[in-house]
Every structure is written in structure tokens, then in C-alpha cells.
XYZ file of C-alpha atoms in Angstrom:
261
model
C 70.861 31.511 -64.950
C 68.537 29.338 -63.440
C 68.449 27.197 -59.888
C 67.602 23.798 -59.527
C 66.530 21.668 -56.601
C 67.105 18.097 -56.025
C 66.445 17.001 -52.759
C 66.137 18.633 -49.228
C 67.641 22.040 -48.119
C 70.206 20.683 -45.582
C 71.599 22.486 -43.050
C 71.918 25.981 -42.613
C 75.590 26.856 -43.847
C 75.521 27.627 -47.515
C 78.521 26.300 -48.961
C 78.880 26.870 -52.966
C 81.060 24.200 -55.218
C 82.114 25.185 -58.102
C 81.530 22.047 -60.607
C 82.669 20.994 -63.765
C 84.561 17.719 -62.832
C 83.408 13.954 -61.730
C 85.402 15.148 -58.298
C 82.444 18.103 -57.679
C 79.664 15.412 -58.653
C 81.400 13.307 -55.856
C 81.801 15.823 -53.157
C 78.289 16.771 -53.444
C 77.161 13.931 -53.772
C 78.940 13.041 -50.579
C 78.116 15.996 -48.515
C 73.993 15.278 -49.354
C 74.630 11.910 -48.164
C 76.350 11.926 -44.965
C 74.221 13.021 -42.011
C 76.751 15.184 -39.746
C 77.499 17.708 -43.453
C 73.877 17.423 -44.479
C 72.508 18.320 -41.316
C 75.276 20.992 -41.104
C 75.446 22.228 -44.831
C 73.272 23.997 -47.775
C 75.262 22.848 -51.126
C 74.700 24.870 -53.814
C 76.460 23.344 -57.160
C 77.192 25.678 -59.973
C 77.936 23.924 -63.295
C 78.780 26.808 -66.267
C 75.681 24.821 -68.709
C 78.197 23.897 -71.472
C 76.656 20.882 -72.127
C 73.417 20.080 -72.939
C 72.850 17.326 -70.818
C 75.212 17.776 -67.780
C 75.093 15.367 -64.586
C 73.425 17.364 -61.762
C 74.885 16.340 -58.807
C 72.344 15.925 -55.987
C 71.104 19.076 -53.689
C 70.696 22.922 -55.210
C 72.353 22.874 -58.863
C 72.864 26.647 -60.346
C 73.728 26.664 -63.965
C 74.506 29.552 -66.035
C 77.811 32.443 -66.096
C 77.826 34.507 -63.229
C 78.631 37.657 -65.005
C 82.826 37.687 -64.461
C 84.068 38.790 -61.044
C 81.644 40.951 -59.792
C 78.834 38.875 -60.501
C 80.247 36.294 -58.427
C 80.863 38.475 -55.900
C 76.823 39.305 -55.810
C 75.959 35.867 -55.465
C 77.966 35.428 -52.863
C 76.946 37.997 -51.020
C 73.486 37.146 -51.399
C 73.397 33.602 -50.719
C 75.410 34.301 -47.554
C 78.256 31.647 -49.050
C 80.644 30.912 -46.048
C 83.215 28.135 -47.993
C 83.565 28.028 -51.699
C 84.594 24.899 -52.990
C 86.944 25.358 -56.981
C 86.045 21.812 -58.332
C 86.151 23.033 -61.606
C 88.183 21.364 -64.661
C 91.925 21.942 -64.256
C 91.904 23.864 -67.621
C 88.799 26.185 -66.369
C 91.380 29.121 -65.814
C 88.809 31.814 -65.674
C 86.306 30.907 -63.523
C 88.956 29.339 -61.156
C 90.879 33.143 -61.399
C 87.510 34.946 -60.724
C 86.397 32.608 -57.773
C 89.650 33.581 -56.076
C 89.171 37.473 -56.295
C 85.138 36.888 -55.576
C 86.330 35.086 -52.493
C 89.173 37.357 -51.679
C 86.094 40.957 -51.946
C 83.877 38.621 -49.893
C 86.628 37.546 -47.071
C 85.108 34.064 -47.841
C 87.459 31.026 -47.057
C 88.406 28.829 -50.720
C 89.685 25.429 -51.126
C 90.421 24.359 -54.313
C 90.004 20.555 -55.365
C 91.853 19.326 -58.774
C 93.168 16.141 -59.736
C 96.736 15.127 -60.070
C 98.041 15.271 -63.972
C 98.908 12.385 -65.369
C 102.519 11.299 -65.577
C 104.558 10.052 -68.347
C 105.663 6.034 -68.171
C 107.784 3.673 -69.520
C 106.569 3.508 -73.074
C 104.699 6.675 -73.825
C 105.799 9.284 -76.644
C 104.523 12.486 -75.313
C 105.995 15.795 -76.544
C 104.808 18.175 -73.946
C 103.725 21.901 -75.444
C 102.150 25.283 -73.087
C 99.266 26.028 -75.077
C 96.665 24.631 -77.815
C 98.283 26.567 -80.969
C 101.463 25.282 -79.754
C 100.099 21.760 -80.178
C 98.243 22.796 -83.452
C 101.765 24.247 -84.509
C 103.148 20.755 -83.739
C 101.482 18.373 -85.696
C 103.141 17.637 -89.158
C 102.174 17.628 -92.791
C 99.807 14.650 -93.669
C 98.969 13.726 -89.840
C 95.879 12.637 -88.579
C 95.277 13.216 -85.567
C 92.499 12.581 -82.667
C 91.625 16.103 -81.191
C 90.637 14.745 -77.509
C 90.246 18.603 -76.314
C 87.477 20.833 -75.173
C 85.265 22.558 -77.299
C 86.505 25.916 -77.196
C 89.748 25.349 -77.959
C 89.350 23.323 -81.200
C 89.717 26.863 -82.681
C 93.524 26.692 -82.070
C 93.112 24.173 -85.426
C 91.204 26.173 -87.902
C 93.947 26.927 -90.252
C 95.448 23.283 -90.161
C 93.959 22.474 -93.792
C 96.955 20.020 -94.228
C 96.113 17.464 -91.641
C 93.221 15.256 -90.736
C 91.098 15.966 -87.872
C 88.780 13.842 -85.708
C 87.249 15.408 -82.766
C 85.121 14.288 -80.417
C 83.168 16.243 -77.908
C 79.657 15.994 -75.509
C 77.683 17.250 -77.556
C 77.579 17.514 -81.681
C 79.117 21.002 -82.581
C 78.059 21.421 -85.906
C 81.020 23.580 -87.172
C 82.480 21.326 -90.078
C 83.493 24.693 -91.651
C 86.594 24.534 -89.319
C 88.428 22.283 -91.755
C 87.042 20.427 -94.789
C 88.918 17.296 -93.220
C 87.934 17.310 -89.879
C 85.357 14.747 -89.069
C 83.313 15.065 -85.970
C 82.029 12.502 -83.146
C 80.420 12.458 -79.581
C 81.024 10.428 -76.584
C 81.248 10.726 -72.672
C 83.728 9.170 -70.964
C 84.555 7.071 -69.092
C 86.199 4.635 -72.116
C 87.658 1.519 -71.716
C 91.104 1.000 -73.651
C 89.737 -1.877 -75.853
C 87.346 0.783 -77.473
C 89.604 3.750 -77.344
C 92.191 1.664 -79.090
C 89.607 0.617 -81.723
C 88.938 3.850 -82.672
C 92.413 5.366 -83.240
C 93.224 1.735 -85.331
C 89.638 2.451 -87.498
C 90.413 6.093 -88.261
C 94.313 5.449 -89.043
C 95.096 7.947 -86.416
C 98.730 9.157 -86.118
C 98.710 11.878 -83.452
C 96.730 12.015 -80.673
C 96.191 15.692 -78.908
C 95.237 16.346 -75.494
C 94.825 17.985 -72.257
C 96.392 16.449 -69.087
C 93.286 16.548 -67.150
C 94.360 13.958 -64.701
C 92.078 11.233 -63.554
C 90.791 7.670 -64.427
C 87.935 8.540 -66.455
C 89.967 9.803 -69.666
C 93.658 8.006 -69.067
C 92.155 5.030 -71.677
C 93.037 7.288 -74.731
C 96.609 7.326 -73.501
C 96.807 3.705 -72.851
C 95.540 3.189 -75.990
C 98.122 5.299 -77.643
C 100.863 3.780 -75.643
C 99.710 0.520 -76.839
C 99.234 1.712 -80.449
C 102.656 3.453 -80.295
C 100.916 6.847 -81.436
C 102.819 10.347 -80.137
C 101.272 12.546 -77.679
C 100.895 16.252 -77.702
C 100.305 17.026 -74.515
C 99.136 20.851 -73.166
C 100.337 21.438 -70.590
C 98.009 22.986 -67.265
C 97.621 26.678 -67.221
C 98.703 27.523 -63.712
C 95.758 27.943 -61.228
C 95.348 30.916 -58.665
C 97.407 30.445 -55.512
C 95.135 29.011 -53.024
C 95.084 26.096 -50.627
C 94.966 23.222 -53.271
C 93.357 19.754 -52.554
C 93.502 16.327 -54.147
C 90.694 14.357 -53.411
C 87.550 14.539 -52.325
C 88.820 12.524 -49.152
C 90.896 15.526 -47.908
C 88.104 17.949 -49.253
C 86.206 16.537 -46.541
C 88.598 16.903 -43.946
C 89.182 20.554 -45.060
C 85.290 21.233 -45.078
C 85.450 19.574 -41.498
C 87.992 21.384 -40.042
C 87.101 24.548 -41.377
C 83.375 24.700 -39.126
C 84.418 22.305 -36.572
């Protein structure tokens, strides 16, 4: 673990966000960059280091595991967090599970920011599955298919040596022993749909597999798809700790306001 800082202290109420989506980039940045929370607020950012490159958002960045439950706990103790802030990605169950029961041992108030999923329109061919093996289950004989997924759940694929693979992630993952005809590439979004659509028409692709993340910064796949006329295999969200759930950074705000008004 290791602690970063970019730019002043702030204020003297350490509030922790839990990143890992564009939205926690936003809301810190935000919260740095408006006098009455700067002045009011110490934002810490904690981003899991999955990446090698990630985008630090401005203020105290944290990156590195906390050490489950517990560990969290510490930290909060010991940083003397008063809000936590889940900005995590909507498929981040278990950090998003142990920053509930870290808040709930600490008596420390939680809000937790994620993105509407996307919805299904008029020309779309999704087939809609719970999990990743589901979807890996799903795909027939003699597809190929565009893995659009996280890294850690390309696993879910391993024993698929009857379909064709293309997966593309941050960072090159160097595992090509997963299936002899997977093929690997790297990109971070956001895409346009002119290049997304380019790249499922140059590899032949006939499935494309994904998480429904929700926002604008990954939808071009799926517009590309809809355009292309390729099916969907969607996974479905795993379903997040109860907690008071936000949409936007907008009404993050408001919460954060309220909350130490």
C-alpha cells in the first residue's frame, strides 16, 4: 500500500472514496475544486492498483488492498474517516460488501454512488445471463466472440477451446495459455462507435460478451453491435450491499452536503 499526494490537504474532515469508476475521478475531482468542500474536506481516494497506469484523481490517492474487512476497518479508524464514499465499479462486489461491514464496526455514515445499467432498445439482441460461466456456457460451437470483460473473470473461458476469443483489457495480460485461439488487445475507453464497429467487422466477430457497467464511456461496443446485428451476452449485476444508493455525482454532492451541513 502506498499514499499519494496531489495537491493541498483541504479541510479538516477526512472523507475516504472508494474509486474504481470515471464517477470517483469526478467526485474528487469536484470536491478538490470547489471552495466550500475543499475548505471543509480531506479526500482520500483509494483505487485497488489493478492497473498499471490508473488515473489518480486529484487530492490524497491510496492504492493497494486493504487486507479484507478488518483491514478496512483499521484504516478507518486511523484516518479518523467520518463519510465513506462506494464509487467503486458496479461489478466490484467485494470491496463494496467489505466497505459496508467496515462502515457498519466503525458507526461511519456510507453512500454508495453507481451508475444506472444500461437498458435494452429497439434493435438490440441481448440474451441476459447471472454470471460469467453462464455467459461462457452460452456461446456456441464455432463463435467468435469479443470478450469486453474484466480481467479476472476471463477465467470463466478457459475451457472454451471451440470458440474464438478476442479480449481486450488495460493492460497486456500475457496469459495466451488460456486458449490457443484467443487473441489478446489493449485499449481504454472511452470508444467511439465508428472504431468499435471497425473492430468487431475486422475480426469477424459473432458474439459480443459483456458486463452492464452502465455509463457513456463503454455503451459504443453495444451500439456497434446493434448496428452490426451481433447478439449480446449480457451479465447481469451482482447485487450490491443494502445501503443508501446514489446516481450521480450531482446528488453525491447533495448527500455529502447534507450529511455535515
Amino acid at each position: 500500500m502506498k499514499m499519494n499526494k496531489v495537491g493541498s490537504k483541504g479541510g479538516d474532515i477526512p472523507l475516504l472514496i472508494l474509486g474504481g469508476s470515471s464517477e470517483a475521478i469526478t467526485l474528487a475531482r469536484t470536491l478538490n475544486s470547489h471552495c466550500d468542500f475543499r475548505n471543509k474536506f480531506h479526500i482520500i481516494t483509494s483505487l485497488a492498483g489493478r492497473t498499471g497506469a490508473p488515473r489518480h484523481p486529484p487530492g490524497m490517492v491510496r492504492i493497494g488492498g486493504f487486507g479484507g474487512v478488518h483491514g478496512l476497518a483499521r484504516f478507518l479508524r486511523e484516518e479518523n474517516i467520518t463519510l465513506m464514499v462506494d464509487a467503486t465499479h458496479p461489478y466490484a462486489c467485494r470491496i463494496s460488501r467489505n466497505g459496508a461491514v467496515a462502515c457498519r464496526l466503525c458507526h461511519i455514515s456510507r453512500l454508495h454512488l453507481q451508475r444506472p445499467p444500461w437498458q435494452q432498445v429497439t434493435g438490440d439482441a441481448w440474451q441476459r445471463v447471472p454470471t460469467m460461466v453462464a455467459a461462457a456456457d452460452t456461446l456456441p460451437s464455432g463463435a467468435r466472440a469479443f470478450l469486453a470483460i474484466g480481467r479476472q473473470e476471463i477465467k470463466a473461458f478457459a475451457g472454451r477451446d471451440d470458440i474464438d476469443l478476442m479480449v481486450r483489457t488495460v493492460d497486456p495480460l500475457g496469459v495466451s495459455h488460456l486458449t490457443p485461439r484467443c487473441t489478446f488487445i489493449t485499449g481504454r475507453g472511452p470508444f467511439c462507435v465508428a472504431d468499435e464497429q471497425a473492430l468487431l467487422e475486422a475480426h469477424n466477430i459473432t458474439h459480443l460478451v459483456c458486463r452492464n457497467s452502465g455509463g457513456a464511456g463503454s455503451y459504443a461496443k453495444l451500439e456497434a453491435a446493434r448496428t452490426l446485428g451481433i447478439p449480446v451476452i449480457m451479465v447481469d449485476r451482482p447485487p450490491p450491499p443494502p445501503s443508501p444508493r446514489i446516481a450521480s455525482v450531482e446528488d453525491a454532492l447533495r448527500c455529502i452536503r447534507r450529511l455535515v451541513a
